[in-house]
Amino acid sequence: MKQQKSFSFGIIFIVVFGLFSCVDEVSTSIETDPYFDLKGFIEEHILQFDSVQVTKTSQIQGEEKEVKVIYSKEDWEEELSIFKEADINKASMLQSYKTSQSDDLLIHEALPKSKEKVKYIKVAYENGIVSSVSIKIADDNLFYSSSTLAEIYIDHSTQLIDRYSISSSQKIWFLDENNMIIKGSVAP
């Protein structure tokens, strides 16, 4: 009987010890993204905006329209979603880009044999602070080609988005090319 109790105690001890050893370790090292955190940058700027007036100019197939709109945070999420979609900080993209950097410019450019859709991210700095971000996204196959150029400019004094532009063209086999340009200017 004594032997059975010690055996049971031993099993319980091993099970309890095993359960506690499965607790996740707390990482003390700071993990950094290998490329510019475009998604985080955009999310940070969107958080600073709510009920902001924007003069928006849309040009679709040559027809231009200008409106003044008030954007909520959700509207900003939708309007600037192309920038968040251009996030290249993914494990599958780790070896797909080359980086060049100077005091005032950071460029992440897709390698020539890379099949990534994000062709480049260019981040311009003024006095060590981001002043603009430009991206190019392109996709091309036998039946379809598309290209998007997008830019955001940051006001140096307020550190907020001052204006942005998104230019896109799409061509589907046997159809005419579709072109669209959207420009937005934030009211002071």
CSV table of C-alpha atoms in Angstrom, one decimal:
chain,number,residue,atom,x,y,z
A,1,MET,CA,0.0,0.0,0.0
A,2,LYS,CA,2.8,2.3,0.9
A,3,GLN,CA,4.5,1.5,-2.4
A,4,GLN,CA,1.3,2.3,-4.3
A,5,LYS,CA,1.0,5.8,-2.6
A,6,SER,CA,4.5,6.7,-3.4
A,7,PHE,CA,4.0,5.6,-7.0
A,8,SER,CA,0.8,7.7,-7.2
A,9,PHE,CA,2.6,10.6,-5.7
A,10,GLY,CA,5.4,10.2,-8.2
A,11,ILE,CA,2.9,10.2,-11.1
A,12,ILE,CA,1.1,13.3,-9.8
A,13,PHE,CA,4.4,15.1,-9.3
A,14,ILE,CA,5.5,14.4,-12.9
A,15,VAL,CA,2.1,15.5,-14.3
A,16,VAL,CA,2.1,18.8,-12.3
A,17,PHE,CA,5.7,19.5,-13.1
A,18,GLY,CA,5.0,18.7,-16.8
A,19,LEU,CA,2.1,21.2,-16.8
A,20,PHE,CA,4.1,24.0,-15.3
A,21,SER,CA,7.0,23.4,-17.7
A,22,CYS,CA,4.6,24.2,-20.6
A,23,VAL,CA,4.3,27.9,-19.6
A,24,ASP,CA,5.5,30.2,-22.3
A,25,GLU,CA,8.8,31.9,-21.6
A,26,VAL,CA,8.8,35.7,-21.4
A,27,SER,CA,11.1,37.1,-24.0
A,28,THR,CA,13.4,39.8,-22.7
A,29,SER,CA,14.9,40.6,-26.1
A,30,ILE,CA,13.3,43.3,-28.2
A,31,GLU,CA,12.2,41.9,-31.6
A,32,THR,CA,12.5,44.3,-34.5
A,33,ASP,CA,11.1,44.1,-38.0
A,34,PRO,CA,13.7,43.7,-40.7
A,35,TYR,CA,12.1,46.3,-42.9
A,36,PHE,CA,10.4,49.7,-42.3
A,37,ASP,CA,7.2,49.0,-40.3
A,38,LEU,CA,4.8,50.6,-42.8
A,39,LYS,CA,1.7,49.0,-41.3
A,40,GLY,CA,2.6,50.3,-37.8
A,41,PHE,CA,3.5,53.7,-39.2
A,42,ILE,CA,0.1,54.0,-40.9
A,43,GLU,CA,-1.8,52.7,-37.9
A,44,GLU,CA,-0.1,55.2,-35.7
A,45,HIS,CA,-1.0,58.1,-37.9
A,46,ILE,CA,-4.6,56.9,-38.3
A,47,LEU,CA,-5.0,56.9,-34.5
A,48,GLN,CA,-4.2,60.6,-34.5
A,49,PHE,CA,-7.1,61.4,-36.9
A,50,ASP,CA,-10.8,61.4,-36.3
A,51,SER,CA,-13.4,63.8,-37.9
A,52,VAL,CA,-10.7,65.4,-40.0
A,53,GLN,CA,-11.7,67.3,-43.1
A,54,VAL,CA,-10.0,66.2,-46.4
A,55,THR,CA,-10.2,67.8,-49.8
A,56,LYS,CA,-10.3,64.7,-52.0
A,57,THR,CA,-9.7,64.7,-55.7
A,58,SER,CA,-10.6,61.6,-57.7
A,59,GLN,CA,-9.7,61.2,-61.4
A,60,ILE,CA,-11.2,58.1,-63.0
A,61,GLN,CA,-10.6,57.5,-66.7
A,62,GLY,CA,-9.9,61.2,-67.1
A,63,GLU,CA,-13.0,62.4,-65.3
A,64,GLU,CA,-12.1,64.6,-62.3
A,65,LYS,CA,-14.2,65.2,-59.2
A,66,GLU,CA,-13.3,67.2,-56.1
A,67,VAL,CA,-15.2,66.9,-52.8
A,68,LYS,CA,-14.6,67.9,-49.2
A,69,VAL,CA,-15.2,65.0,-46.8
A,70,ILE,CA,-14.8,64.4,-43.1
A,71,TYR,CA,-13.0,61.2,-42.4
A,72,SER,CA,-13.5,59.1,-39.3
A,73,LYS,CA,-10.8,56.6,-38.2
A,74,GLU,CA,-12.6,53.9,-40.1
A,75,ASP,CA,-12.6,56.1,-43.3
A,76,TRP,CA,-8.9,56.6,-42.9
A,77,GLU,CA,-8.4,52.8,-42.5
A,78,GLU,CA,-10.2,52.2,-45.8
A,79,GLU,CA,-8.6,55.2,-47.6
A,80,LEU,CA,-5.0,54.2,-46.6
A,81,SER,CA,-5.5,50.4,-46.7
A,82,ILE,CA,-3.1,50.1,-49.7
A,83,PHE,CA,-0.2,51.2,-47.5
A,84,LYS,CA,-1.1,48.6,-44.8
A,85,GLU,CA,-1.4,45.9,-47.5
A,86,ALA,CA,2.2,46.8,-48.7
A,87,ASP,CA,3.6,45.4,-45.4
A,88,ILE,CA,6.7,43.4,-46.3
A,89,ASN,CA,7.6,42.4,-42.7
A,90,LYS,CA,6.5,38.8,-43.3
A,91,ALA,CA,8.6,35.7,-42.8
A,92,SER,CA,8.0,34.6,-46.4
A,93,MET,CA,9.4,37.9,-47.7
A,94,LEU,CA,12.5,38.0,-45.5
A,95,GLN,CA,15.0,37.3,-48.4
A,96,SER,CA,13.0,39.1,-51.1
A,97,TYR,CA,14.2,42.7,-50.7
A,98,LYS,CA,17.5,44.6,-50.7
A,99,THR,CA,17.8,47.6,-48.5
A,100,SER,CA,19.8,50.8,-49.2
A,101,GLN,CA,20.0,53.7,-46.8
A,102,SER,CA,21.4,57.2,-46.6
A,103,ASP,CA,20.9,60.0,-44.1
A,104,ASP,CA,17.7,61.1,-45.7
A,105,LEU,CA,16.4,58.0,-47.6
A,106,LEU,CA,15.6,54.4,-46.9
A,107,ILE,CA,14.7,52.1,-49.8
A,108,HIS,CA,13.5,48.5,-49.7
A,109,GLU,CA,13.4,47.2,-53.2
A,110,ALA,CA,12.3,43.8,-54.5
A,111,LEU,CA,15.2,41.7,-55.8
A,112,PRO,CA,15.1,41.1,-59.6
A,113,LYS,CA,14.1,37.4,-59.4
A,114,SER,CA,11.5,38.1,-56.6
A,115,LYS,CA,7.9,37.5,-57.4
A,116,GLU,CA,6.7,39.9,-54.7
A,117,LYS,CA,4.0,42.3,-55.7
A,118,VAL,CA,5.4,45.2,-53.5
A,119,LYS,CA,8.2,46.4,-55.8
A,120,TYR,CA,9.6,49.1,-53.4
A,121,ILE,CA,9.0,51.1,-50.3
A,122,LYS,CA,10.9,54.4,-50.1
A,123,VAL,CA,11.0,56.4,-46.9
A,124,ALA,CA,12.3,60.0,-47.0
A,125,TYR,CA,13.6,61.6,-43.8
A,126,GLU,CA,14.0,65.2,-42.9
A,127,ASN,CA,16.2,65.9,-39.8
A,128,GLY,CA,15.8,62.2,-38.9
A,129,ILE,CA,12.0,62.3,-39.0
A,130,VAL,CA,9.9,60.6,-41.7
A,131,SER,CA,8.7,63.2,-44.2
A,132,SER,CA,7.2,60.9,-46.9
A,133,VAL,CA,6.6,57.3,-47.8
A,134,SER,CA,6.3,56.0,-51.4
A,135,ILE,CA,5.3,52.5,-52.5
A,136,LYS,CA,4.9,50.7,-55.7
A,137,ILE,CA,2.8,47.6,-56.1
A,138,ALA,CA,2.6,45.7,-59.4
A,139,ASP,CA,1.3,42.4,-60.6
A,140,ASP,CA,1.6,41.1,-64.1
A,141,ASN,CA,0.5,37.8,-65.8
A,142,LEU,CA,-0.7,36.7,-69.2
A,143,PHE,CA,-4.3,38.0,-68.7
A,144,TYR,CA,-3.9,40.9,-66.2
A,145,SER,CA,-1.5,43.6,-65.2
A,146,SER,CA,-1.9,46.2,-62.5
A,147,SER,CA,0.3,48.9,-61.0
A,148,THR,CA,-0.2,51.2,-58.0
A,149,LEU,CA,1.9,54.1,-56.9
A,150,ALA,CA,1.1,55.6,-53.6
A,151,GLU,CA,2.6,58.4,-51.5
A,152,ILE,CA,2.0,59.9,-48.1
A,153,TYR,CA,3.6,63.2,-47.0
A,154,ILE,CA,4.0,64.2,-43.4
A,155,ASP,CA,3.8,67.8,-42.2
A,156,HIS,CA,7.2,68.6,-40.6
A,157,SER,CA,5.7,70.9,-37.9
A,158,THR,CA,2.7,68.7,-36.8
A,159,GLN,CA,4.1,65.3,-37.6
A,160,LEU,CA,0.7,64.4,-39.1
A,161,ILE,CA,-0.3,63.3,-42.6
A,162,ASP,CA,-0.5,66.4,-44.7
A,163,ARG,CA,-1.5,64.9,-48.1
A,164,TYR,CA,-1.5,61.6,-50.0
A,165,SER,CA,-1.9,60.3,-53.5
A,166,ILE,CA,-2.8,56.9,-54.9
A,167,SER,CA,-2.4,56.3,-58.6
A,168,SER,CA,-3.5,53.0,-60.1
A,169,SER,CA,-3.8,51.4,-63.5
A,170,GLN,CA,-5.3,48.0,-64.5
A,171,LYS,CA,-5.3,46.2,-67.8
A,172,ILE,CA,-7.3,43.1,-68.4
A,173,TRP,CA,-6.7,41.2,-71.6
A,174,PHE,CA,-9.0,42.4,-74.4
A,175,LEU,CA,-10.3,45.3,-72.3
A,176,ASP,CA,-9.3,49.0,-72.2
A,177,GLU,CA,-6.9,50.1,-69.5
A,178,ASN,CA,-8.5,51.6,-66.3
A,179,ASN,CA,-6.7,54.5,-64.7
A,180,MET,CA,-7.5,56.1,-61.4
A,181,ILE,CA,-5.8,58.8,-59.3
A,182,ILE,CA,-6.9,59.8,-55.8
A,183,LYS,CA,-5.4,62.8,-54.1
A,184,GLY,CA,-6.2,64.0,-50.6
A,185,SER,CA,-5.2,67.1,-48.7
A,186,VAL,CA,-5.8,67.3,-45.0
A,187,ALA,CA,-7.3,70.6,-43.8
A,188,PRO,CA,-5.2,72.4,-41.3
